[in-house]
PDB file of C-alpha atoms in Angstrom:
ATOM      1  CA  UNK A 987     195.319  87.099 128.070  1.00 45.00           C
ATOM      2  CA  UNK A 988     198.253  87.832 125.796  1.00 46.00           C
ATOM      3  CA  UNK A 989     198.001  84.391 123.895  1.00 46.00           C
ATOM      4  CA  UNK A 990     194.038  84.753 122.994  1.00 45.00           C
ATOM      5  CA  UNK A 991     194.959  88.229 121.647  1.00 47.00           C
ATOM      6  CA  UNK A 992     197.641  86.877 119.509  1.00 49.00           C
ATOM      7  CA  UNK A 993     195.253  84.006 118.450  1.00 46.00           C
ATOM      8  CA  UNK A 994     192.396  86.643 117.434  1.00 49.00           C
ATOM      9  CA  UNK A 995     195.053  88.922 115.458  1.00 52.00           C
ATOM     10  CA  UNK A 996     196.304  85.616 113.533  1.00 50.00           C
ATOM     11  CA  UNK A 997     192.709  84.915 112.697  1.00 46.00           C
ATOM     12  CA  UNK A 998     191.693  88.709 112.151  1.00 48.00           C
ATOM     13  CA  UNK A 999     194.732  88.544 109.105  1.00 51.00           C
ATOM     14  CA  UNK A1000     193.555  84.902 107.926  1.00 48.00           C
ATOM     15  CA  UNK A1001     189.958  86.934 107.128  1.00 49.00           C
ATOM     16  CA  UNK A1002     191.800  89.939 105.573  1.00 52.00           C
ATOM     17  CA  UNK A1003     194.156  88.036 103.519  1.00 55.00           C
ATOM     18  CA  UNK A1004     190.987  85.705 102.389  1.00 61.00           C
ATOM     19  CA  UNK A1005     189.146  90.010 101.607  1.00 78.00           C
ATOM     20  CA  UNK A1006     188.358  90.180  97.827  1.00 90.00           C
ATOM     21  CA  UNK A1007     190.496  93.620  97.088  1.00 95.00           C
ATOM     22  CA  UNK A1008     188.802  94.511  93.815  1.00 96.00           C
ATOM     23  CA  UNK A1009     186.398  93.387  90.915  1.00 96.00           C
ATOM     24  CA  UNK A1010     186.512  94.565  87.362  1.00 96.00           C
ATOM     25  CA  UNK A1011     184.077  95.396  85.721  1.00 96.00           C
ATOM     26  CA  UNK A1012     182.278  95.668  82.039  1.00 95.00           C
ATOM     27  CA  UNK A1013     180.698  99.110  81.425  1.00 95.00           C
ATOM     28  CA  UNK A1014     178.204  99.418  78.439  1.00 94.00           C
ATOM     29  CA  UNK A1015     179.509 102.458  76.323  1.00 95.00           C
ATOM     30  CA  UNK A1016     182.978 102.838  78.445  1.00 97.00           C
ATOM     31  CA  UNK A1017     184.604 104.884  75.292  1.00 97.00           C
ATOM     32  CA  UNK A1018     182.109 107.058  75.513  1.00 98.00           C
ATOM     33  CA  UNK A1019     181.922 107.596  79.354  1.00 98.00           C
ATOM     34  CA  UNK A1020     185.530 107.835  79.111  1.00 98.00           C
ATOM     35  CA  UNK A1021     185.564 110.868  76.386  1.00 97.00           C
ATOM     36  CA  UNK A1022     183.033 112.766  78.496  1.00 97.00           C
ATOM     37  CA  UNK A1023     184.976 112.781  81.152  1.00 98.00           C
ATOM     38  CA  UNK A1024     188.030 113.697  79.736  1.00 97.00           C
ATOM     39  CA  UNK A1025     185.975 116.532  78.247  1.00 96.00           C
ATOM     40  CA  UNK A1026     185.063 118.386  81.631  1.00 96.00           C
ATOM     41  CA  UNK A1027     188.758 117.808  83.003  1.00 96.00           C
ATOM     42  CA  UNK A1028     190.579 119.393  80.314  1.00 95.00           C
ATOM     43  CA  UNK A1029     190.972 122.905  82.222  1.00 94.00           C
ATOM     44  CA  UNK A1030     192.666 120.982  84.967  1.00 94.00           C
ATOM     45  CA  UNK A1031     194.723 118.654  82.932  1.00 92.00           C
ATOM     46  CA  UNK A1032     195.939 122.204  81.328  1.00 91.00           C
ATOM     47  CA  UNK A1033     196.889 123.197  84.321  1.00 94.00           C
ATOM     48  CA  UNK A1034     198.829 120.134  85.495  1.00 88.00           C
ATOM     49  CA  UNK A1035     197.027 119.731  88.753  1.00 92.00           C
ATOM     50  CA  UNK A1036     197.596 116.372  90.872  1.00 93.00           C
ATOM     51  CA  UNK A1037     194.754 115.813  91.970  1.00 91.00           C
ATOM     52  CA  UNK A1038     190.986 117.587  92.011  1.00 94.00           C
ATOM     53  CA  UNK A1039     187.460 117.291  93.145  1.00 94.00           C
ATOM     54  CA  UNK A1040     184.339 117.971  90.916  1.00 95.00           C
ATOM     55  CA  UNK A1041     180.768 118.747  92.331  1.00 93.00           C
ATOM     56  CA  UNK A1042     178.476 115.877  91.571  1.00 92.00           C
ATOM     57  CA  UNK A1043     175.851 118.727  89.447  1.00 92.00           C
ATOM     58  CA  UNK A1044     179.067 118.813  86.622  1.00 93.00           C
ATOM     59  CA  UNK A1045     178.821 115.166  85.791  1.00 94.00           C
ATOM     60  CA  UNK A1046     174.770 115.791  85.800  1.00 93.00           C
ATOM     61  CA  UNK A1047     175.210 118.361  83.190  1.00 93.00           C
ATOM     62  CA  UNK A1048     177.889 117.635  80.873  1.00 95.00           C
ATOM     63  CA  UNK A1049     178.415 113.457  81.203  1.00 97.00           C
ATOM     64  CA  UNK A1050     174.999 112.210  80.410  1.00 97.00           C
ATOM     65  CA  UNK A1051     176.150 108.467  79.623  1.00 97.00           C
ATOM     66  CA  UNK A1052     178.191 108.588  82.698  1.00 97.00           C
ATOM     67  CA  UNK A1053     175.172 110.003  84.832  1.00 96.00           C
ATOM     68  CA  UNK A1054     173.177 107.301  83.076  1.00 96.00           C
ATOM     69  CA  UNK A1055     175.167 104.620  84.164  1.00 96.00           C
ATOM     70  CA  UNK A1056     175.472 105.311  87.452  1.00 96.00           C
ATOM     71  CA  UNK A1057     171.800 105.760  87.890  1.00 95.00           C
ATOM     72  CA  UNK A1058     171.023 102.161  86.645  1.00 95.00           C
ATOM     73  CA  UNK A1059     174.231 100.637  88.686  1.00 96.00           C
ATOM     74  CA  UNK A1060     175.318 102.463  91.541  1.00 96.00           C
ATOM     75  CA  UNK A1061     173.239 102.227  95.289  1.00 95.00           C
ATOM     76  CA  UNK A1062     173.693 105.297  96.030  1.00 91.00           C
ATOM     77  CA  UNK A1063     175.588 108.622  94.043  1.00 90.00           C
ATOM     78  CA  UNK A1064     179.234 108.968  95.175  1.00 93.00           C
ATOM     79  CA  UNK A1065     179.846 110.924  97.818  1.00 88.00           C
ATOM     80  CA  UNK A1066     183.299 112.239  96.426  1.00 90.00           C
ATOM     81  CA  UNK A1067     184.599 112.513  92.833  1.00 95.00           C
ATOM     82  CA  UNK A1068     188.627 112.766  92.714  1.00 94.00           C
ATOM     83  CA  UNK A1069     190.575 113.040  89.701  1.00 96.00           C
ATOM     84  CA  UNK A1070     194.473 111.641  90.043  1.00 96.00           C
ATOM     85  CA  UNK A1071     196.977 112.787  88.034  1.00 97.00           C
ATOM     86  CA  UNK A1072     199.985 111.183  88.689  1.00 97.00           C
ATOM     87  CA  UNK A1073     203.262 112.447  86.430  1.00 96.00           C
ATOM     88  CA  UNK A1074     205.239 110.263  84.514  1.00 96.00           C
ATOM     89  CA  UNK A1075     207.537 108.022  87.427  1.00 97.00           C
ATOM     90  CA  UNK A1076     205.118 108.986  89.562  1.00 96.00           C
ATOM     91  CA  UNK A1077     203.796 107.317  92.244  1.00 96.00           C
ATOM     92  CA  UNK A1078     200.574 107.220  95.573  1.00 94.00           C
ATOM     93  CA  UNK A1079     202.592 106.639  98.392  1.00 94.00           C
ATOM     94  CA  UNK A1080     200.999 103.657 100.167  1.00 95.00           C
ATOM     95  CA  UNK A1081     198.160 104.285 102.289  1.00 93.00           C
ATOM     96  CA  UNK A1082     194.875 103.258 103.837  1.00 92.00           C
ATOM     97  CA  UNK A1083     191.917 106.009 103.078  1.00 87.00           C
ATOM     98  CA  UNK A1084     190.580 107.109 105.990  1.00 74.00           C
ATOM     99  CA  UNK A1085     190.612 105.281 109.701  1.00 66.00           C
ATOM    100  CA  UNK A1086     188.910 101.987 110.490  1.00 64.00           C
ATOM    101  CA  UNK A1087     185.191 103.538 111.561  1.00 65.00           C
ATOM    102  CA  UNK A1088     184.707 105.070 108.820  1.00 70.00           C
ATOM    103  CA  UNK A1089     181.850 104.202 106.265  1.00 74.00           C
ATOM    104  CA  UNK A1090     183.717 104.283 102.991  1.00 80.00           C
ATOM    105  CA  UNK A1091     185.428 100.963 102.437  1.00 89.00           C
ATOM    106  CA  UNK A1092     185.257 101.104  98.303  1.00 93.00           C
ATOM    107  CA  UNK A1093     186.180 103.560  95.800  1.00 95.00           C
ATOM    108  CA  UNK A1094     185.124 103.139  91.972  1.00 97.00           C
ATOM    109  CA  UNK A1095     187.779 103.651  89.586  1.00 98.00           C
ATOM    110  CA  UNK A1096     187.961 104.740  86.083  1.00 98.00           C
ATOM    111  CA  UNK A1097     191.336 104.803  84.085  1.00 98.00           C
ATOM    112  CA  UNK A1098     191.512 107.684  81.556  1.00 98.00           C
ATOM    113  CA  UNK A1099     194.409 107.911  80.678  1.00 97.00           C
ATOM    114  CA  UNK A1100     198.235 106.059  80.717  1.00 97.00           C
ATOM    115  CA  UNK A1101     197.074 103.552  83.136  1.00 97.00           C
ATOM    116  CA  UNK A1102     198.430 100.749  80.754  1.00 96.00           C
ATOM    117  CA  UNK A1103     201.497  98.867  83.089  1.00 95.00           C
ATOM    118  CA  UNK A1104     200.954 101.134  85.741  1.00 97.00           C
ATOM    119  CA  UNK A1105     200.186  99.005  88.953  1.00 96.00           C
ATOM    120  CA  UNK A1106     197.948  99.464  92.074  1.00 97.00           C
ATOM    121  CA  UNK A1107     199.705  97.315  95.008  1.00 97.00           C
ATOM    122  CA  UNK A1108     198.140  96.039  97.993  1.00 96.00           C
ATOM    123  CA  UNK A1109     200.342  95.101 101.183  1.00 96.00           C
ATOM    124  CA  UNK A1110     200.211  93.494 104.844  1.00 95.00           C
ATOM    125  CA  UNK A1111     201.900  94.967 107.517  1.00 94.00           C
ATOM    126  CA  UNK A1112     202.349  94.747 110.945  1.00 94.00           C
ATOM    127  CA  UNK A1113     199.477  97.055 112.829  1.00 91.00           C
ATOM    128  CA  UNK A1114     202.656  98.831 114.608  1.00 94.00           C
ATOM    129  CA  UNK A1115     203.599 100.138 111.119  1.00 96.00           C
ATOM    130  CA  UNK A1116     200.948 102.086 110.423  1.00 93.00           C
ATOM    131  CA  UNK A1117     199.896 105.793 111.716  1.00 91.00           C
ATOM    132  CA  UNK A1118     197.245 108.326 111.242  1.00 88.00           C
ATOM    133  CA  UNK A1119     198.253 111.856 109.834  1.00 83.00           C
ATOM    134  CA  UNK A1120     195.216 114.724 109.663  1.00 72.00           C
ATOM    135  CA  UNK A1121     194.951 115.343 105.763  1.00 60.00           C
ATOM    136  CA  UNK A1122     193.648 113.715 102.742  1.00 55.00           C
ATOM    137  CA  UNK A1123     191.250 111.609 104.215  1.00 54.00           C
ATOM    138  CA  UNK A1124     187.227 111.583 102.537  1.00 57.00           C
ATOM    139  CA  UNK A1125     185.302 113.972 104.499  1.00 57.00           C
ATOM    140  CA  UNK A1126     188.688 116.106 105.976  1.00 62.00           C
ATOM    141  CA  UNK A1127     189.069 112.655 108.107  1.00 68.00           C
ATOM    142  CA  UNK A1128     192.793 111.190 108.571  1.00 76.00           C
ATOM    143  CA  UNK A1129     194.383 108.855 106.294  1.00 83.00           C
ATOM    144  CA  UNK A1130     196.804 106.273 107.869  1.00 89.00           C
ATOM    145  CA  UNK A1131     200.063 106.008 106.206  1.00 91.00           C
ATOM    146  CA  UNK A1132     203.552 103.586 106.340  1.00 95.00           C
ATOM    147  CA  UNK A1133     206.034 104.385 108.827  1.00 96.00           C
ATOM    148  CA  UNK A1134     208.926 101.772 107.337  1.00 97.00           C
ATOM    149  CA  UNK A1135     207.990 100.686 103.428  1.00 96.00           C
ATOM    150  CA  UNK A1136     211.048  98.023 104.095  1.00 96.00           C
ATOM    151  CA  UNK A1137     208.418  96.496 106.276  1.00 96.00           C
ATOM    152  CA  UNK A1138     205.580  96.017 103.433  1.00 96.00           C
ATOM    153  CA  UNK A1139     204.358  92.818 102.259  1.00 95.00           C
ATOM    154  CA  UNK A1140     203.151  92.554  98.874  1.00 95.00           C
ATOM    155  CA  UNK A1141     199.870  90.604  98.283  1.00 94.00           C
ATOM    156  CA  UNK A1142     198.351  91.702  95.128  1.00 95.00           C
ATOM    157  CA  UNK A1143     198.851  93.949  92.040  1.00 95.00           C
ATOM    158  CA  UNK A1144     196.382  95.163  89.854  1.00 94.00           C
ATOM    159  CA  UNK A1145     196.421  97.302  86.401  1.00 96.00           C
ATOM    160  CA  UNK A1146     193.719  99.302  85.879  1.00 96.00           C
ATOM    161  CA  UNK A1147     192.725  98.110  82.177  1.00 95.00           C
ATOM    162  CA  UNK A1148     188.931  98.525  82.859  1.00 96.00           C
ATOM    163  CA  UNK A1149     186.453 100.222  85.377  1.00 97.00           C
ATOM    164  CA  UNK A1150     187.439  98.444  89.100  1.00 97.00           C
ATOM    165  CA  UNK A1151     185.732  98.300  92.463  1.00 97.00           C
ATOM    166  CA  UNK A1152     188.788  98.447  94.662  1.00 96.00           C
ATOM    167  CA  UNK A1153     188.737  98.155  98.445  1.00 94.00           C
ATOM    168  CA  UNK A1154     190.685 101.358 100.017  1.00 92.00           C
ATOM    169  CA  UNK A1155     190.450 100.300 103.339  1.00 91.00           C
ATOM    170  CA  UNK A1156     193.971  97.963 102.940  1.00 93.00           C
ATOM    171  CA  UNK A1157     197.316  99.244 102.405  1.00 95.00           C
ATOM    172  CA  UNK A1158     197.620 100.187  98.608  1.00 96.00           C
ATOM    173  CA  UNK A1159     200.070 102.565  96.304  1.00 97.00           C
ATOM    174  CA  UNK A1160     200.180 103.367  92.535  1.00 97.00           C
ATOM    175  CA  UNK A1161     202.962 103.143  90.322  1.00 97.00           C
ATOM    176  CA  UNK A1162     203.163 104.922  87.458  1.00 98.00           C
ATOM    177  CA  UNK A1163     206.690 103.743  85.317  1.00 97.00           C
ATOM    178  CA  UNK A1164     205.295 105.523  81.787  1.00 97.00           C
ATOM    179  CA  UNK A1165     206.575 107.779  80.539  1.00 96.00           C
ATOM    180  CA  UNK A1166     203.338 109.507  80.033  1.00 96.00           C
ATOM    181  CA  UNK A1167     201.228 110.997  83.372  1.00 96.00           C
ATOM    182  CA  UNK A1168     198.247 108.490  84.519  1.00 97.00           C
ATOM    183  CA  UNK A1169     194.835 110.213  84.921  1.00 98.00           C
ATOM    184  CA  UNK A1170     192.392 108.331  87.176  1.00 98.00           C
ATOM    185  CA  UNK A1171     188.835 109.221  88.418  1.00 98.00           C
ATOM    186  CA  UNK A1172     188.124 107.935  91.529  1.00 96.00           C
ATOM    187  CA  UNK A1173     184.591 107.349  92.996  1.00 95.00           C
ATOM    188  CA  UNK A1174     184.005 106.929  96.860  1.00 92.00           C
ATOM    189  CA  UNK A1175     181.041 105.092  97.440  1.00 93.00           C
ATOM    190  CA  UNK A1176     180.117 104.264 101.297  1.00 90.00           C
ATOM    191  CA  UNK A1177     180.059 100.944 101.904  1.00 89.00           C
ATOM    192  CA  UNK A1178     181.280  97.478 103.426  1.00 88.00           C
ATOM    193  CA  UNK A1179     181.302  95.514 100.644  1.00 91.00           C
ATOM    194  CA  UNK A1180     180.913  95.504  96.736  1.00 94.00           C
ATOM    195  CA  UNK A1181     177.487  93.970  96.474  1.00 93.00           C
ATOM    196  CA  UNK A1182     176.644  97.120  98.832  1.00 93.00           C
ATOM    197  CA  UNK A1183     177.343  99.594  96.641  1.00 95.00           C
ATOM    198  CA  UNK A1184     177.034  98.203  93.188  1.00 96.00           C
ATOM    199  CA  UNK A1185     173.750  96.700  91.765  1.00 94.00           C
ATOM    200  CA  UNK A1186     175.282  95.237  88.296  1.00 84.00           C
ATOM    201  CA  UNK A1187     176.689  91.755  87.771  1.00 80.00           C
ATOM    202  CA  UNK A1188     179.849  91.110  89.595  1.00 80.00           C
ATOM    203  CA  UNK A1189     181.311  87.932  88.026  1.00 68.00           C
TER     204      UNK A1189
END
């Protein structure tokens, strides 16, 4: 009846609220992963683009530490590599990446560049605040957005000072107060949990 549901959404929230939204991580050589990277981006960061996919066969062939790395850490290859460029005041609207099926529950991020005092925020909100809309998602799948922000609960804040597992499958925006733009790549892996997708030491 109406009370049970009630009492398995309270306890549904208990288990989300309890969910581990990110780990940070040490990567061997980051400096130098980090250079090669910004290396094979600088025709798009010339251009100014937002945002910007690259075929997995680039990072083969031109980021050999990075290609490394993730050989001897990573489960599986990503499935999508996204560079975010977000200007200076900029912000990711809040969001959840894709809808609740779907396989990709972690992303892998990398800060390049500006992401010192720049925040990623996670939030609670009621389910009736949330709705799909067809674009953006991983695979040309919906994302689910905010209706009312006013409505948001804020439960955790992260800066991105160091390669991160972060969970996309909660509500979470970026905030980028610099004055400088914030360059991010971000790594979808497919997967539940962290220990699913990474092999390394998660402390």
């Amino acid at each position: 009846d109406g009370t049970m549901i009630k009492y398995e959404d309270r306890i549904l929230r208990m288990y989300l609220n309890m969910t581990t939204l990110y780990k940070k991580i040490t990567v061997p050589d980051f400096e130098v992963i980090r250079l090669e990277l910004l290396e094979i981006v600088a025709p798009q960061l010339s251009q100014n683009l937002k945002f910007w996919d690259l075929p997995f066969s680039e990072f083969y062939k031109s980021c050999p530490t990075f290609y490394n790395y993730m050989v001897e850490n990573l489960y599986g290859f990503p499935k999508l590599f996204r560079f975010y460029n977000i200007p200076p005041g900029g912000e990711l609207e809040p969001h959840i990446d894709n809808h609740a099926n779907a396989k990709n529950k972690i992303a892998f991020n990398i800060p390049l560049l500006g992401t010192k005092n720049t925040t990623t925020d996670y939030y609670d909100t009621p389910d009736d605040n949330i709705e799909s809309v067809s674009a953006g998602g991983f695979g040309s799948l919906p994302i689910l957005v905010i209706k009312d922000r006013s409505r948001l609960v804020l439960i955790d804040s992260l800066e991105l000072d160091q390669p991160t597992l972060v969970r996309t499958d909660r509500i979470h925006s970026v905030t980028n107060p610099n004055e400088t733009s914030r360059l991010v790549l971000s790594m979808k892996l497919l997967g539940n949990k962290f220990e699913q997708v990474y092999k390394g030491k998660l402390d």
